PDB file of C-alpha atoms in Angstrom:
ATOM      1  CA  MET U 516     120.239 110.728 105.828  1.00 57.00           C
ATOM      2  CA  THR U 517     119.252 113.467 103.368  1.00 54.00           C
ATOM      3  CA  ASP U 518     122.581 115.261 103.638  1.00 62.00           C
ATOM      4  CA  ALA U 519     124.549 112.079 103.108  1.00 79.00           C
ATOM      5  CA  VAL U 520     122.600 110.683 100.143  1.00 84.00           C
ATOM      6  CA  GLY U 521     122.921 112.080  96.650  1.00 85.00           C
ATOM      7  CA  PRO U 522     122.315 111.154  93.031  1.00 88.00           C
ATOM      8  CA  GLY U 523     124.329 108.099  92.005  1.00 87.00           C
ATOM      9  CA  ASP U 524     124.648 106.676  95.528  1.00 88.00           C
ATOM     10  CA  LEU U 525     123.704 103.078  96.269  1.00 89.00           C
ATOM     11  CA  VAL U 526     121.033 102.424  98.870  1.00 90.00           C
ATOM     12  CA  LEU U 527     119.783  99.181 100.388  1.00 90.00           C
ATOM     13  CA  CYS U 528     116.035  98.634 100.703  1.00 89.00           C
ATOM     14  CA  VAL U 529     115.349  97.631 104.302  1.00 89.00           C
ATOM     15  CA  ASN U 530     111.572  98.100 104.360  1.00 85.00           C
ATOM     16  CA  ALA U 531     109.363  96.735 101.577  1.00 80.00           C
ATOM     17  CA  ALA U 532     106.200  96.952 103.666  1.00 80.00           C
ATOM     18  CA  PRO U 533     103.055  98.262 101.971  1.00 80.00           C
ATOM     19  CA  ASN U 534     102.965 101.972 101.202  1.00 74.00           C
ATOM     20  CA  HIS U 535     102.497 103.644 104.578  1.00 67.00           C
ATOM     21  CA  VAL U 536     100.276 106.379 103.111  1.00 66.00           C
ATOM     22  CA  THR U 537      97.966 104.461 100.761  1.00 73.00           C
ATOM     23  CA  GLY U 538      98.413 100.881 102.056  1.00 76.00           C
ATOM     24  CA  GLU U 539      99.118  99.558  98.533  1.00 80.00           C
ATOM     25  CA  PRO U 540     101.885  96.986  97.973  1.00 84.00           C
ATOM     26  CA  VAL U 541     105.187  98.441  96.837  1.00 83.00           C
ATOM     27  CA  PRO U 542     107.356  97.137  93.974  1.00 88.00           C
ATOM     28  CA  LEU U 543     110.520  97.427  96.066  1.00 86.00           C
ATOM     29  CA  VAL U 544     112.313  94.272  97.247  1.00 88.00           C
ATOM     30  CA  ALA U 545     113.844  94.104 100.723  1.00 88.00           C
ATOM     31  CA  GLY U 546     117.561  93.371 100.515  1.00 89.00           C
ATOM     32  CA  GLU U 547     117.912  94.763  96.974  1.00 89.00           C
ATOM     33  CA  THR U 548     120.228  97.652  96.219  1.00 90.00           C
ATOM     34  CA  TYR U 549     119.051 100.614  94.196  1.00 90.00           C
ATOM     35  CA  ARG U 550     120.896 103.563  92.664  1.00 90.00           C
ATOM     36  CA  VAL U 551     119.504 106.968  93.650  1.00 90.00           C
ATOM     37  CA  ILE U 552     118.457 108.983  90.615  1.00 89.00           C
ATOM     38  CA  GLU U 553     117.269 112.068  92.461  1.00 88.00           C
ATOM     39  CA  VAL U 554     116.741 113.322  95.997  1.00 88.00           C
ATOM     40  CA  MET U 555     113.596 115.430  96.278  1.00 84.00           C
ATOM     41  CA  GLY U 556     113.388 117.834  99.184  1.00 83.00           C
ATOM     42  CA  PHE U 557     109.706 117.216  99.843  1.00 80.00           C
ATOM     43  CA  ALA U 558     108.599 115.986 103.237  1.00 79.00           C
ATOM     44  CA  CYS U 559     107.104 112.511 103.117  1.00 78.00           C
ATOM     45  CA  PRO U 560     103.371 112.502 103.970  1.00 76.00           C
ATOM     46  CA  CYS U 561     104.105 110.093 106.820  1.00 76.00           C
ATOM     47  CA  GLY U 562     106.168 112.743 108.571  1.00 77.00           C
ATOM     48  CA  ARG U 563     109.111 110.390 109.175  1.00 78.00           C
ATOM     49  CA  SER U 564     111.512 111.927 106.658  1.00 79.00           C
ATOM     50  CA  ASP U 565     112.250 115.249 105.044  1.00 79.00           C
ATOM     51  CA  ALA U 566     113.071 113.886 101.587  1.00 82.00           C
ATOM     52  CA  LEU U 567     111.851 111.425  98.994  1.00 83.00           C
ATOM     53  CA  LEU U 568     114.240 109.280  96.952  1.00 84.00           C
ATOM     54  CA  ASP U 569     113.699 108.460  93.297  1.00 84.00           C
ATOM     55  CA  VAL U 570     115.318 105.086  92.627  1.00 87.00           C
ATOM     56  CA  GLY U 571     113.759 104.464  89.216  1.00 84.00           C
ATOM     57  CA  VAL U 572     111.003 102.164  90.506  1.00 84.00           C
ATOM     58  CA  ALA U 573     107.485 103.612  90.312  1.00 80.00           C
ATOM     59  CA  PHE U 574     107.798 107.135  91.703  1.00 77.00           C
ATOM     60  CA  ALA U 575     109.541 108.399  94.836  1.00 81.00           C
ATOM     61  CA  TRP U 576     109.926 106.615  98.143  1.00 83.00           C
ATOM     62  CA  CYS U 577     110.341 107.695 101.744  1.00 85.00           C
ATOM     63  CA  GLU U 578     114.020 107.672 102.633  1.00 84.00           C
ATOM     64  CA  THR U 579     113.251 105.663 105.786  1.00 85.00           C
ATOM     65  CA  ARG U 580     112.885 102.599 103.530  1.00 86.00           C
ATOM     66  CA  PHE U 581     116.573 102.729 102.633  1.00 88.00           C
ATOM     67  CA  ARG U 582     120.024 102.668 104.198  1.00 90.00           C
ATOM     68  CA  LEU U 583     122.974 104.297 102.491  1.00 89.00           C
ATOM     69  CA  LEU U 584     125.656 101.820 101.462  1.00 88.00           C
ATOM     70  CA  PRO U 585     129.292 102.845 101.899  1.00 86.00           C
ATOM     71  CA  LYS U 586     131.082 103.943  98.771  1.00 80.00           C
ATOM     72  CA  PRO U 587     133.667 101.461  97.510  1.00 74.00           C
ATOM     73  CA  LYS U 588     137.183 102.388  98.507  1.00 75.00           C
ATOM     74  CA  PHE U 589     139.766 102.625  95.801  1.00 73.00           C
ATOM     75  CA  GLU U 590     142.754 100.432  96.474  1.00 74.00           C
ATOM     76  CA  ALA U 591     145.907 101.444  94.709  1.00 74.00           C
ATOM     77  CA  ARG U 592     147.751  98.303  93.734  1.00 78.00           C
ATOM     78  CA  PRO U 593     151.285  98.388  92.455  1.00 79.00           C
ATOM     79  CA  ARG U 594     151.378  97.501  88.809  1.00 79.00           C
ATOM     80  CA  ARG U 595     153.981  95.327  87.219  1.00 80.00           C
ATOM     81  CA  VAL U 596     155.928  96.938  84.487  1.00 77.00           C
ATOM     82  CA  SER U 597     156.997  94.465  81.899  1.00 78.00           C
ATOM     83  CA  ALA U 598     160.346  95.199  80.353  1.00 77.00           C
ATOM     84  CA  PRO U 599     161.732  93.258  77.432  1.00 78.00           C
ATOM     85  CA  LYS U 600     164.255  90.630  78.423  1.00 79.00           C
ATOM     86  CA  GLU U 601     167.756  91.107  77.178  1.00 80.00           C
ATOM     87  CA  LYS U 602     169.040  88.267  75.076  1.00 79.00           C
ATOM     88  CA  GLU U 603     172.637  87.307  74.879  1.00 80.00           C
ATOM     89  CA  THR U 604     173.982  86.313  71.535  1.00 78.00           C
ATOM     90  CA  ILE U 605     176.371  83.377  71.651  1.00 78.00           C
ATOM     91  CA  ARG U 606     178.931  82.960  68.870  1.00 73.00           C
TER      92      ARG U 606
END
């Protein structure tokens, strides 16, 4: 996932289990979306990922806790152009 994820991307937390290194509870919420602030190229101490994600909560988290959400697709919609109506003058 490291290559696909970058700063500004939205990720979904899929694993809010206790910290797998220290065993402490984590402040992340399963099912919540977070915006990635930074991708750090350090290997996680657990050995399951090659990068840590900073999502603005506490410090950095193993990328295995998250799934990348697809970027919203831009839909071009035709816009209405309003033109003034012509008025007929009646004499």
